């Protein structure tokens, strides 16, 4: 009898060892891809120039090798697929506010679980070799829709600027192409740099299959000059052609010229005013410059729009675009390309999220050199070097409003 019980216990132990049990993320949980609220992770994200926090997947049991697949629900698009001899993987560049299914298999058995990504924009993107990349999509709009993810990426330059008569060194490596071309399927590269910055360039650093639009742009207060208006008119035409998507657009740092184009597009799509400011400010988090503040930069763009008709910022941006040469129908074409009525992977009530207050109330930016400049109060009421939220005082970083 004792021998039989011992054998049964051994069999049970072997069975448990053979069974794959997913540990993280726990089934049904919501995981963050932004890590602003954790100081150590925030410092690391700053060093990595704005990369997202990967989702860690781990399991116990089973026998290597393991095949791991992460699919978005309900459409089943595969965001990660690979084989490993370890019992953990990290998955990057997942879309925000989506549900995913994880499947881990060995030769004998498998395990399946689901998780959601937090509904907190911006959606940061990790592209080896190219810093400051994030999705134009992911933001909710004022009419309850969402900007589609994966259609347009904003980034820093795909190569360095030319120095004198020497062309700029490429930032694109094999891993860059795997992400930009293999994962996102980029078809068009809008380069907003000047002729001198792009000296001797003949096409996109991503290769000949990517259409290169070299459109030297201006920024901020210069966006209403005759030359800048003509350039933006051409830039906007690229975004109106569905055949050009997916698109990456950039200058050299991805903050000023790129930021102005992203701001205008976001306003036309109906992203809330505070979120437009928040997206612009995000660059100052990992590319800190003491003059990267509203007063010296973005406020000059706002003053351009103030010269056009409308009772809101969004109406004035629309008037600017129409004055450049476009129509209401053109703007609706852009909205039709970018806006979706239903999120992938959301719960039945449409929610997948921690409260947006995480963007503010859980920050302790005091003493940090990589703080996010918050614009949670009206411009005219923000002054000095700190702001008070719910009785707490927060020191502002470089992307502030003073």
mmCIF file of C-alpha atoms in Angstrom:
data_model
loop_
_atom_site.group_PDB
_atom_site.id
_atom_site.type_symbol
_atom_site.label_atom_id
_atom_site.label_comp_id
_atom_site.label_asym_id
_atom_site.label_seq_id
_atom_site.Cartn_x
_atom_site.Cartn_y
_atom_site.Cartn_z
ATOM 1 C CA UNK A 1 0.000 0.000 0.000
ATOM 2 C CA UNK A 2 2.784 2.417 0.928
ATOM 3 C CA UNK A 3 4.575 1.644 -2.342
ATOM 4 C CA UNK A 4 1.393 2.379 -4.312
ATOM 5 C CA UNK A 5 0.883 5.662 -2.479
ATOM 6 C CA UNK A 6 4.503 6.635 -3.124
ATOM 7 C CA UNK A 7 4.164 5.817 -6.802
ATOM 8 C CA UNK A 8 0.938 7.840 -6.981
ATOM 9 C CA UNK A 9 2.641 10.810 -5.340
ATOM 10 C CA UNK A 10 5.543 10.582 -7.791
ATOM 11 C CA UNK A 11 3.100 10.396 -10.699
ATOM 12 C CA UNK A 12 1.251 13.451 -9.412
ATOM 13 C CA UNK A 13 4.500 15.369 -9.007
ATOM 14 C CA UNK A 14 5.597 14.479 -12.533
ATOM 15 C CA UNK A 15 2.181 15.466 -13.849
ATOM 16 C CA UNK A 16 2.393 18.869 -12.155
ATOM 17 C CA UNK A 17 5.900 19.374 -13.504
ATOM 18 C CA UNK A 18 4.703 18.538 -17.010
ATOM 19 C CA UNK A 19 1.765 20.950 -16.800
ATOM 20 C CA UNK A 20 2.442 24.515 -17.961
ATOM 21 C CA UNK A 21 1.108 27.136 -15.557
ATOM 22 C CA UNK A 22 1.194 30.788 -16.594
ATOM 23 C CA UNK A 23 2.381 33.009 -13.741
ATOM 24 C CA UNK A 24 2.574 36.551 -15.178
ATOM 25 C CA UNK A 25 0.627 38.431 -16.173
ATOM 26 C CA UNK A 26 -2.177 36.970 -14.099
ATOM 27 C CA UNK A 27 -5.202 35.976 -16.139
ATOM 28 C CA UNK A 28 -7.519 38.918 -16.718
ATOM 29 C CA UNK A 29 -5.207 41.598 -15.306
ATOM 30 C CA UNK A 30 -4.411 45.012 -16.791
ATOM 31 C CA UNK A 31 -0.711 45.744 -17.287
ATOM 32 C CA UNK A 32 1.010 49.111 -17.839
ATOM 33 C CA UNK A 33 3.277 49.973 -20.755
ATOM 34 C CA UNK A 34 4.095 53.421 -19.383
ATOM 35 C CA UNK A 35 6.121 53.646 -16.192
ATOM 36 C CA UNK A 36 6.081 57.332 -15.300
ATOM 37 C CA UNK A 37 4.848 56.610 -11.768
ATOM 38 C CA UNK A 38 7.851 54.458 -10.785
ATOM 39 C CA UNK A 39 10.961 56.588 -10.188
ATOM 40 C CA UNK A 40 13.525 53.879 -10.974
ATOM 41 C CA UNK A 41 11.703 52.792 -14.125
ATOM 42 C CA UNK A 42 11.227 56.434 -15.095
ATOM 43 C CA UNK A 43 14.970 57.009 -14.881
ATOM 44 C CA UNK A 44 15.592 53.923 -17.010
ATOM 45 C CA UNK A 45 12.994 55.018 -19.561
ATOM 46 C CA UNK A 46 14.711 58.403 -19.733
ATOM 47 C CA UNK A 47 18.063 56.732 -20.477
ATOM 48 C CA UNK A 48 16.417 54.663 -23.198
ATOM 49 C CA UNK A 49 14.927 57.831 -24.743
ATOM 50 C CA UNK A 50 11.293 56.990 -24.372
ATOM 51 C CA UNK A 51 10.933 53.250 -24.800
ATOM 52 C CA UNK A 52 7.851 51.502 -23.444
ATOM 53 C CA UNK A 53 7.822 49.157 -20.492
ATOM 54 C CA UNK A 54 7.732 45.626 -21.945
ATOM 55 C CA UNK A 55 5.141 43.124 -20.778
ATOM 56 C CA UNK A 56 6.815 40.255 -18.925
ATOM 57 C CA UNK A 57 5.335 36.794 -19.497
ATOM 58 C CA UNK A 58 6.477 33.924 -17.289
ATOM 59 C CA UNK A 59 5.360 30.384 -16.551
ATOM 60 C CA UNK A 60 6.226 27.252 -14.623
ATOM 61 C CA UNK A 61 6.346 23.597 -15.596
ATOM 62 C CA UNK A 62 6.533 22.066 -19.014
ATOM 63 C CA UNK A 63 9.602 21.012 -20.951
ATOM 64 C CA UNK A 64 11.714 23.281 -23.148
ATOM 65 C CA UNK A 65 11.633 24.414 -25.888
ATOM 66 C CA UNK A 66 8.484 26.508 -25.583
ATOM 67 C CA UNK A 67 6.512 28.218 -28.333
ATOM 68 C CA UNK A 68 5.012 31.508 -27.172
ATOM 69 C CA UNK A 69 2.346 33.475 -29.035
ATOM 70 C CA UNK A 70 0.637 36.737 -28.079
ATOM 71 C CA UNK A 71 -2.498 37.586 -30.068
ATOM 72 C CA UNK A 72 -4.707 40.642 -29.938
ATOM 73 C CA UNK A 73 -8.373 39.936 -29.283
ATOM 74 C CA UNK A 74 -10.803 39.620 -30.899
ATOM 75 C CA UNK A 75 -9.153 39.839 -34.345
ATOM 76 C CA UNK A 76 -6.301 37.420 -33.533
ATOM 77 C CA UNK A 77 -3.470 39.523 -34.951
ATOM 78 C CA UNK A 78 -0.153 38.082 -33.733
ATOM 79 C CA UNK A 79 1.993 40.677 -31.938
ATOM 80 C CA UNK A 80 4.609 38.208 -30.730
ATOM 81 C CA UNK A 81 5.583 34.714 -31.748
ATOM 82 C CA UNK A 82 8.747 32.843 -30.969
ATOM 83 C CA UNK A 83 10.510 29.894 -29.382
ATOM 84 C CA UNK A 84 12.540 29.951 -26.177
ATOM 85 C CA UNK A 85 14.257 27.531 -23.843
ATOM 86 C CA UNK A 86 13.609 29.858 -20.906
ATOM 87 C CA UNK A 87 10.395 30.168 -18.914
ATOM 88 C CA UNK A 88 9.969 33.889 -19.470
ATOM 89 C CA UNK A 89 9.853 36.372 -22.348
ATOM 90 C CA UNK A 90 9.380 40.130 -22.645
ATOM 91 C CA UNK A 91 7.022 41.507 -25.267
ATOM 92 C CA UNK A 92 7.429 45.033 -26.615
ATOM 93 C CA UNK A 93 5.316 47.481 -28.611
ATOM 94 C CA UNK A 94 1.875 46.185 -27.714
ATOM 95 C CA UNK A 95 -0.991 48.516 -28.488
ATOM 96 C CA UNK A 96 -2.564 50.239 -25.511
ATOM 97 C CA UNK A 97 -6.149 49.641 -24.322
ATOM 98 C CA UNK A 98 -6.309 46.178 -25.903
ATOM 99 C CA UNK A 99 -6.906 42.615 -24.756
ATOM 100 C CA UNK A 100 -4.403 39.918 -25.613
ATOM 101 C CA UNK A 101 -4.285 36.140 -25.446
ATOM 102 C CA UNK A 102 -1.054 34.404 -24.418
ATOM 103 C CA UNK A 103 -0.419 30.809 -25.464
ATOM 104 C CA UNK A 104 2.596 28.813 -24.239
ATOM 105 C CA UNK A 105 3.157 25.332 -25.693
ATOM 106 C CA UNK A 106 5.728 22.603 -25.418
ATOM 107 C CA UNK A 107 5.608 19.266 -27.206
ATOM 108 C CA UNK A 108 2.917 17.834 -24.937
ATOM 109 C CA UNK A 109 0.748 20.515 -23.372
ATOM 110 C CA UNK A 110 -0.172 24.192 -23.439
ATOM 111 C CA UNK A 111 -1.533 27.006 -21.311
ATOM 112 C CA UNK A 112 -3.624 30.019 -22.282
ATOM 113 C CA UNK A 113 -4.462 33.251 -20.455
ATOM 114 C CA UNK A 114 -5.545 36.790 -21.290
ATOM 115 C CA UNK A 115 -4.512 40.257 -20.175
ATOM 116 C CA UNK A 116 -5.224 43.868 -21.105
ATOM 117 C CA UNK A 117 -2.866 46.780 -21.674
ATOM 118 C CA UNK A 118 -3.530 49.965 -19.796
ATOM 119 C CA UNK A 119 -5.532 52.721 -21.457
ATOM 120 C CA UNK A 120 -2.896 55.403 -21.027
ATOM 121 C CA UNK A 121 -1.426 57.322 -23.972
ATOM 122 C CA UNK A 122 0.980 58.076 -25.490
ATOM 123 C CA UNK A 123 1.818 54.677 -26.888
ATOM 124 C CA UNK A 124 5.602 54.557 -26.786
ATOM 125 C CA UNK A 125 7.421 52.395 -29.336
ATOM 126 C CA UNK A 126 10.822 50.724 -29.040
ATOM 127 C CA UNK A 127 12.793 50.916 -32.297
ATOM 128 C CA UNK A 128 16.449 49.856 -31.953
ATOM 129 C CA UNK A 129 18.732 52.639 -33.141
ATOM 130 C CA UNK A 130 16.036 55.335 -33.328
ATOM 131 C CA UNK A 131 15.062 57.250 -30.183
ATOM 132 C CA UNK A 132 11.877 59.136 -29.296
ATOM 133 C CA UNK A 133 9.392 57.011 -31.223
ATOM 134 C CA UNK A 134 5.720 56.960 -30.364
ATOM 135 C CA UNK A 135 2.398 56.323 -32.034
ATOM 136 C CA UNK A 136 0.204 59.169 -33.226
ATOM 137 C CA UNK A 137 -2.644 56.824 -32.334
ATOM 138 C CA UNK A 138 -3.971 55.543 -29.040
ATOM 139 C CA UNK A 139 -5.494 58.816 -27.847
ATOM 140 C CA UNK A 140 -9.199 59.028 -27.157
ATOM 141 C CA UNK A 141 -11.114 61.777 -28.902
ATOM 142 C CA UNK A 142 -13.653 64.176 -27.496
ATOM 143 C CA UNK A 143 -16.500 62.370 -29.287
ATOM 144 C CA UNK A 144 -15.652 59.028 -27.663
ATOM 145 C CA UNK A 145 -13.687 57.448 -30.491
ATOM 146 C CA UNK A 146 -10.015 56.504 -30.578
ATOM 147 C CA UNK A 147 -7.175 57.321 -32.955
ATOM 148 C CA UNK A 148 -6.094 54.105 -34.679
ATOM 149 C CA UNK A 149 -2.746 52.743 -33.607
ATOM 150 C CA UNK A 150 -0.022 51.688 -35.989
ATOM 151 C CA UNK A 151 -0.938 54.042 -38.854
ATOM 152 C CA UNK A 152 1.544 56.832 -38.141
ATOM 153 C CA UNK A 153 4.668 56.906 -36.011
ATOM 154 C CA UNK A 154 6.458 60.085 -35.000
ATOM 155 C CA UNK A 155 10.167 59.757 -34.330
ATOM 156 C CA UNK A 156 13.576 61.336 -34.336
ATOM 157 C CA UNK A 157 15.672 61.202 -37.508
ATOM 158 C CA UNK A 158 16.394 57.851 -39.126
ATOM 159 C CA UNK A 159 19.923 59.093 -39.742
ATOM 160 C CA UNK A 160 22.120 61.813 -38.296
ATOM 161 C CA UNK A 161 22.207 65.268 -39.841
ATOM 162 C CA UNK A 162 24.866 65.981 -42.433
ATOM 163 C CA UNK A 163 27.955 67.773 -41.157
ATOM 164 C CA UNK A 164 29.393 70.125 -43.739
ATOM 165 C CA UNK A 165 29.666 68.102 -46.930
ATOM 166 C CA UNK A 166 29.552 64.753 -45.109
ATOM 167 C CA UNK A 167 26.174 62.947 -45.232
ATOM 168 C CA UNK A 168 24.638 61.928 -41.941
ATOM 169 C CA UNK A 169 25.389 58.478 -40.559
ATOM 170 C CA UNK A 170 22.436 56.096 -40.627
ATOM 171 C CA UNK A 171 20.714 55.058 -37.391
ATOM 172 C CA UNK A 172 19.034 52.130 -39.116
ATOM 173 C CA UNK A 173 20.315 48.645 -38.286
ATOM 174 C CA UNK A 174 18.831 45.234 -39.029
ATOM 175 C CA UNK A 175 16.726 45.341 -35.864
ATOM 176 C CA UNK A 176 15.396 48.756 -36.899
ATOM 177 C CA UNK A 177 14.148 47.312 -40.165
ATOM 178 C CA UNK A 178 12.576 44.339 -38.400
ATOM 179 C CA UNK A 179 10.465 46.687 -36.301
ATOM 180 C CA UNK A 180 9.764 49.466 -38.805
ATOM 181 C CA UNK A 181 9.267 47.283 -41.874
ATOM 182 C CA UNK A 182 8.454 43.835 -40.500
ATOM 183 C CA UNK A 183 6.260 44.766 -37.535
ATOM 184 C CA UNK A 184 4.758 48.139 -38.500
ATOM 185 C CA UNK A 185 5.008 47.746 -42.269
ATOM 186 C CA UNK A 186 6.117 51.345 -42.853
ATOM 187 C CA UNK A 187 5.531 52.425 -46.470
ATOM 188 C CA UNK A 188 6.295 56.152 -46.305
ATOM 189 C CA UNK A 189 8.957 58.296 -44.618
ATOM 190 C CA UNK A 190 8.149 62.018 -44.231
ATOM 191 C CA UNK A 191 11.416 63.805 -43.510
ATOM 192 C CA UNK A 192 10.825 67.342 -42.211
ATOM 193 C CA UNK A 193 14.499 68.367 -42.153
ATOM 194 C CA UNK A 194 16.187 71.027 -44.265
ATOM 195 C CA UNK A 195 18.171 70.482 -47.464
ATOM 196 C CA UNK A 196 21.426 70.931 -45.552
ATOM 197 C CA UNK A 197 20.450 68.412 -42.878
ATOM 198 C CA UNK A 198 19.614 65.893 -45.631
ATOM 199 C CA UNK A 199 22.598 66.671 -47.835
ATOM 200 C CA UNK A 200 23.183 64.042 -50.567
ATOM 201 C CA UNK A 201 20.295 61.866 -49.384
ATOM 202 C CA UNK A 202 18.428 60.137 -52.210
ATOM 203 C CA UNK A 203 15.839 58.184 -50.256
ATOM 204 C CA UNK A 204 14.735 56.799 -46.935
ATOM 205 C CA UNK A 205 17.337 55.115 -44.699
ATOM 206 C CA UNK A 206 14.773 52.309 -44.404
ATOM 207 C CA UNK A 207 15.452 51.314 -48.006
ATOM 208 C CA UNK A 208 14.153 51.784 -51.549
ATOM 209 C CA UNK A 209 10.770 50.161 -50.908
ATOM 210 C CA UNK A 210 9.824 53.053 -48.587
ATOM 211 C CA UNK A 211 8.627 56.242 -50.261
ATOM 212 C CA UNK A 212 10.688 59.222 -49.092
ATOM 213 C CA UNK A 213 9.002 62.602 -48.862
ATOM 214 C CA UNK A 214 11.622 65.258 -48.168
ATOM 215 C CA UNK A 215 9.612 68.273 -47.024
ATOM 216 C CA UNK A 216 11.736 70.743 -45.091
ATOM 217 C CA UNK A 217 9.388 72.209 -42.510
ATOM 218 C CA UNK A 218 9.287 75.063 -40.043
ATOM 219 C CA UNK A 219 7.987 75.031 -36.487
ATOM 220 C CA UNK A 220 5.935 77.019 -33.982
ATOM 221 C CA UNK A 221 5.618 80.725 -34.837
ATOM 222 C CA UNK A 222 6.950 80.201 -38.357
ATOM 223 C CA UNK A 223 4.142 77.826 -39.330
ATOM 224 C CA UNK A 224 2.196 80.698 -40.891
ATOM 225 C CA UNK A 225 4.932 81.924 -43.233
ATOM 226 C CA UNK A 226 4.273 81.420 -46.921
ATOM 227 C CA UNK A 227 6.951 78.747 -47.313
ATOM 228 C CA UNK A 228 5.834 76.852 -44.194
ATOM 229 C CA UNK A 229 2.215 76.861 -45.324
ATOM 230 C CA UNK A 230 3.219 75.400 -48.691
ATOM 231 C CA UNK A 231 5.264 72.687 -47.013
ATOM 232 C CA UNK A 232 2.463 71.776 -44.612
ATOM 233 C CA UNK A 233 0.029 71.679 -47.526
ATOM 234 C CA UNK A 234 2.211 68.993 -49.123
ATOM 235 C CA UNK A 235 2.715 67.145 -45.827
ATOM 236 C CA UNK A 236 -1.048 67.038 -45.308
ATOM 237 C CA UNK A 237 -1.562 65.655 -48.823
ATOM 238 C CA UNK A 238 0.638 62.670 -47.906
ATOM 239 C CA UNK A 239 -1.613 61.906 -44.941
ATOM 240 C CA UNK A 240 -4.732 62.115 -47.143
ATOM 241 C CA UNK A 241 -3.562 59.292 -49.431
ATOM 242 C CA UNK A 242 -4.422 55.886 -47.969
ATOM 243 C CA UNK A 243 -1.789 54.261 -50.201
ATOM 244 C CA UNK A 244 0.964 55.940 -48.168
ATOM 245 C CA UNK A 245 0.171 54.186 -44.883
ATOM 246 C CA UNK A 246 1.699 53.221 -42.518
ATOM 247 C CA UNK A 247 3.778 56.405 -42.229
ATOM 248 C CA UNK A 248 6.735 57.501 -40.123
ATOM 249 C CA UNK A 249 7.301 61.257 -39.884
ATOM 250 C CA UNK A 250 10.228 62.974 -38.216
ATOM 251 C CA UNK A 251 12.756 65.783 -38.109
ATOM 252 C CA UNK A 252 16.060 65.176 -36.284
ATOM 253 C CA UNK A 253 14.976 65.155 -32.631
ATOM 254 C CA UNK A 254 11.284 64.421 -33.183
ATOM 255 C CA UNK A 255 10.145 67.277 -30.966
ATOM 256 C CA UNK A 256 9.713 70.658 -32.718
ATOM 257 C CA UNK A 257 8.889 70.277 -36.411
ATOM 258 C CA UNK A 258 7.524 66.810 -35.776
ATOM 259 C CA UNK A 259 5.667 68.043 -32.718
ATOM 260 C CA UNK A 260 3.906 70.788 -34.679
ATOM 261 C CA UNK A 261 2.671 68.377 -37.359
ATOM 262 C CA UNK A 262 1.504 65.905 -34.693
ATOM 263 C CA UNK A 263 -0.272 68.700 -32.795
ATOM 264 C CA UNK A 264 -2.192 69.821 -35.884
ATOM 265 C CA UNK A 265 -3.165 66.287 -36.869
ATOM 266 C CA UNK A 266 -4.265 65.461 -33.331
ATOM 267 C CA UNK A 267 -6.412 68.587 -33.145
ATOM 268 C CA UNK A 268 -8.116 67.742 -36.446
ATOM 269 C CA UNK A 269 -8.812 64.236 -35.159
ATOM 270 C CA UNK A 270 -10.483 65.617 -32.038
ATOM 271 C CA UNK A 271 -7.912 64.727 -29.385
ATOM 272 C CA UNK A 272 -8.643 66.784 -26.262
ATOM 273 C CA UNK A 273 -6.646 69.985 -25.856
ATOM 274 C CA UNK A 274 -4.929 68.847 -22.668
ATOM 275 C CA UNK A 275 -3.899 65.596 -24.353
ATOM 276 C CA UNK A 276 -2.428 67.539 -27.271
ATOM 277 C CA UNK A 277 -0.250 69.413 -24.798
ATOM 278 C CA UNK A 278 0.606 66.222 -22.956
ATOM 279 C CA UNK A 279 1.783 64.521 -26.126
ATOM 280 C CA UNK A 280 3.987 67.490 -27.028
ATOM 281 C CA UNK A 281 5.440 67.582 -23.519
ATOM 282 C CA UNK A 282 6.325 63.886 -23.508
ATOM 283 C CA UNK A 283 9.408 64.530 -25.656
ATOM 284 C CA UNK A 284 10.839 66.828 -22.976
ATOM 285 C CA UNK A 285 10.810 63.877 -20.615
ATOM 286 C CA UNK A 286 13.713 62.047 -22.290
ATOM 287 C CA UNK A 287 15.212 64.878 -24.348
ATOM 288 C CA UNK A 288 15.491 67.480 -21.589
ATOM 289 C CA UNK A 289 16.245 71.038 -22.669
ATOM 290 C CA UNK A 290 15.684 73.929 -20.328
ATOM 291 C CA UNK A 291 13.979 75.986 -23.012
ATOM 292 C CA UNK A 292 11.635 73.164 -24.064
ATOM 293 C CA UNK A 293 8.721 74.935 -22.421
ATOM 294 C CA UNK A 294 5.390 76.281 -23.579
ATOM 295 C CA UNK A 295 6.371 79.934 -23.337
ATOM 296 C CA UNK A 296 9.372 79.676 -25.671
ATOM 297 C CA UNK A 297 7.997 77.107 -28.107
ATOM 298 C CA UNK A 298 4.478 75.724 -28.195
ATOM 299 C CA UNK A 299 2.759 78.960 -27.165
ATOM 300 C CA UNK A 300 4.099 80.497 -30.384
ATOM 301 C CA UNK A 301 2.232 77.864 -32.386
ATOM 302 C CA UNK A 302 -0.912 78.523 -30.361
ATOM 303 C CA UNK A 303 -0.615 82.220 -31.191
ATOM 304 C CA UNK A 304 -0.524 81.334 -34.899
ATOM 305 C CA UNK A 305 -3.856 79.563 -34.503
ATOM 306 C CA UNK A 306 -5.230 82.457 -32.454
ATOM 307 C CA UNK A 307 -5.123 84.475 -35.670
ATOM 308 C CA UNK A 308 -7.775 82.246 -37.258
ATOM 309 C CA UNK A 309 -11.512 82.062 -36.693
ATOM 310 C CA UNK A 310 -13.073 79.725 -34.159
ATOM 311 C CA UNK A 311 -14.287 79.596 -30.586
ATOM 312 C CA UNK A 312 -11.970 76.725 -29.597
ATOM 313 C CA UNK A 313 -8.429 75.649 -30.354
ATOM 314 C CA UNK A 314 -9.747 72.804 -32.481
ATOM 315 C CA UNK A 315 -11.863 75.145 -34.598
ATOM 316 C CA UNK A 316 -8.949 77.526 -35.079
ATOM 317 C CA UNK A 317 -6.605 74.701 -36.144
ATOM 318 C CA UNK A 318 -9.251 73.589 -38.640
ATOM 319 C CA UNK A 319 -9.491 77.163 -39.965
ATOM 320 C CA UNK A 320 -5.702 77.241 -40.388
ATOM 321 C CA UNK A 321 -5.737 74.002 -42.409
ATOM 322 C CA UNK A 322 -8.588 75.259 -44.579
ATOM 323 C CA UNK A 323 -6.743 78.534 -45.134
ATOM 324 C CA UNK A 324 -3.727 76.534 -46.297
ATOM 325 C CA UNK A 325 -5.928 75.110 -49.044
ATOM 326 C CA UNK A 326 -7.977 72.177 -47.770
ATOM 327 C CA UNK A 327 -11.694 71.617 -47.350
ATOM 328 C CA UNK A 328 -14.038 70.175 -44.744
ATOM 329 C CA UNK A 329 -14.246 67.061 -46.935
ATOM 330 C CA UNK A 330 -10.458 66.672 -46.867
ATOM 331 C CA UNK A 331 -10.430 66.886 -43.083
ATOM 332 C CA UNK A 332 -13.189 64.300 -42.888
ATOM 333 C CA UNK A 333 -11.083 62.054 -45.134
ATOM 334 C CA UNK A 334 -8.255 62.268 -42.591
ATOM 335 C CA UNK A 335 -10.674 61.496 -39.766
ATOM 336 C CA UNK A 336 -12.057 58.545 -41.699
ATOM 337 C CA UNK A 337 -8.559 57.109 -42.046
ATOM 338 C CA UNK A 338 -7.588 57.506 -38.404
ATOM 339 C CA UNK A 339 -10.689 57.247 -36.223
ATOM 340 C CA UNK A 340 -12.215 54.001 -35.033
ATOM 341 C CA UNK A 341 -15.541 53.664 -33.268
ATOM 342 C CA UNK A 342 -14.744 50.470 -31.379
ATOM 343 C CA UNK A 343 -11.574 49.501 -29.576
ATOM 344 C CA UNK A 344 -9.912 46.147 -30.085
ATOM 345 C CA UNK A 345 -9.894 44.111 -26.946
ATOM 346 C CA UNK A 346 -11.860 46.367 -24.627
ATOM 347 C CA UNK A 347 -14.132 44.944 -22.012
ATOM 348 C CA UNK A 348 -17.865 44.876 -22.594
ATOM 349 C CA UNK A 349 -18.329 48.273 -20.964
ATOM 350 C CA UNK A 350 -15.594 49.750 -23.172
ATOM 351 C CA UNK A 351 -13.056 50.197 -20.385
ATOM 352 C CA UNK A 352 -9.570 48.825 -19.942
ATOM 353 C CA UNK A 353 -7.790 51.144 -17.693
ATOM 354 C CA UNK A 354 -6.343 52.656 -14.663
ATOM 355 C CA UNK A 355 -7.600 56.205 -14.130
ATOM 356 C CA UNK A 356 -5.857 58.910 -16.099
ATOM 357 C CA UNK A 357 -4.939 60.519 -12.775
ATOM 358 C CA UNK A 358 -1.917 58.175 -12.763
ATOM 359 C CA UNK A 359 -0.397 60.617 -15.202
ATOM 360 C CA UNK A 360 -0.402 63.212 -12.449
ATOM 361 C CA UNK A 361 -1.162 62.182 -8.907
ATOM 362 C CA UNK A 362 1.337 59.331 -8.625
ATOM 363 C CA UNK A 363 4.287 61.379 -9.882
ATOM 364 C CA UNK A 364 6.884 62.666 -7.511
ATOM 365 C CA UNK A 365 8.914 64.817 -9.832
ATOM 366 C CA UNK A 366 10.747 66.780 -7.174
ATOM 367 C CA UNK A 367 14.473 66.731 -7.723
ATOM 368 C CA UNK A 368 14.239 64.743 -10.942
ATOM 369 C CA UNK A 369 16.050 65.883 -14.059
ATOM 370 C CA UNK A 370 13.707 63.884 -16.266
ATOM 371 C CA UNK A 371 10.321 64.988 -15.024
ATOM 372 C CA UNK A 372 7.361 65.189 -17.357
ATOM 373 C CA UNK A 373 6.091 68.724 -17.811
ATOM 374 C CA UNK A 374 2.449 68.590 -16.754
ATOM 375 C CA UNK A 375 -0.181 70.849 -18.219
ATOM 376 C CA UNK A 376 -3.139 69.972 -16.054
ATOM 377 C CA UNK A 377 -4.144 73.559 -15.310
ATOM 378 C CA UNK A 378 -5.074 76.389 -17.687
ATOM 379 C CA UNK A 379 -2.028 78.144 -19.098
ATOM 380 C CA UNK A 380 -2.798 81.421 -17.413
ATOM 381 C CA UNK A 381 -2.991 79.811 -13.972
ATOM 382 C CA UNK A 382 0.314 77.940 -14.111
ATOM 383 C CA UNK A 383 3.380 79.807 -12.929
ATOM 384 C CA UNK A 384 6.568 79.497 -10.929
ATOM 385 C CA UNK A 385 8.396 76.176 -10.763
ATOM 386 C CA UNK A 386 5.801 73.890 -9.192
ATOM 387 C CA UNK A 387 2.098 73.188 -9.250
ATOM 388 C CA UNK A 388 -0.275 71.905 -6.612
ATOM 389 C CA UNK A 389 -2.622 68.990 -7.276
ATOM 390 C CA UNK A 390 -4.864 67.567 -4.579
ATOM 391 C CA UNK A 391 -2.820 69.323 -1.930
ATOM 392 C CA UNK A 392 0.506 67.952 -3.162
ATOM 393 C CA UNK A 393 3.233 70.111 -4.668
ATOM 394 C CA UNK A 394 4.961 68.797 -7.790
ATOM 395 C CA UNK A 395 8.183 70.209 -9.192
ATOM 396 C CA UNK A 396 7.956 70.540 -12.941
ATOM 397 C CA UNK A 397 10.463 69.131 -15.391
ATOM 398 C CA UNK A 398 11.811 70.673 -18.553
ATOM 399 C CA UNK A 399 8.597 70.285 -20.506
ATOM 400 C CA UNK A 400 6.748 72.859 -18.415
ATOM 401 C CA UNK A 401 4.813 76.023 -19.086
ATOM 402 C CA UNK A 402 6.691 78.797 -17.361
#
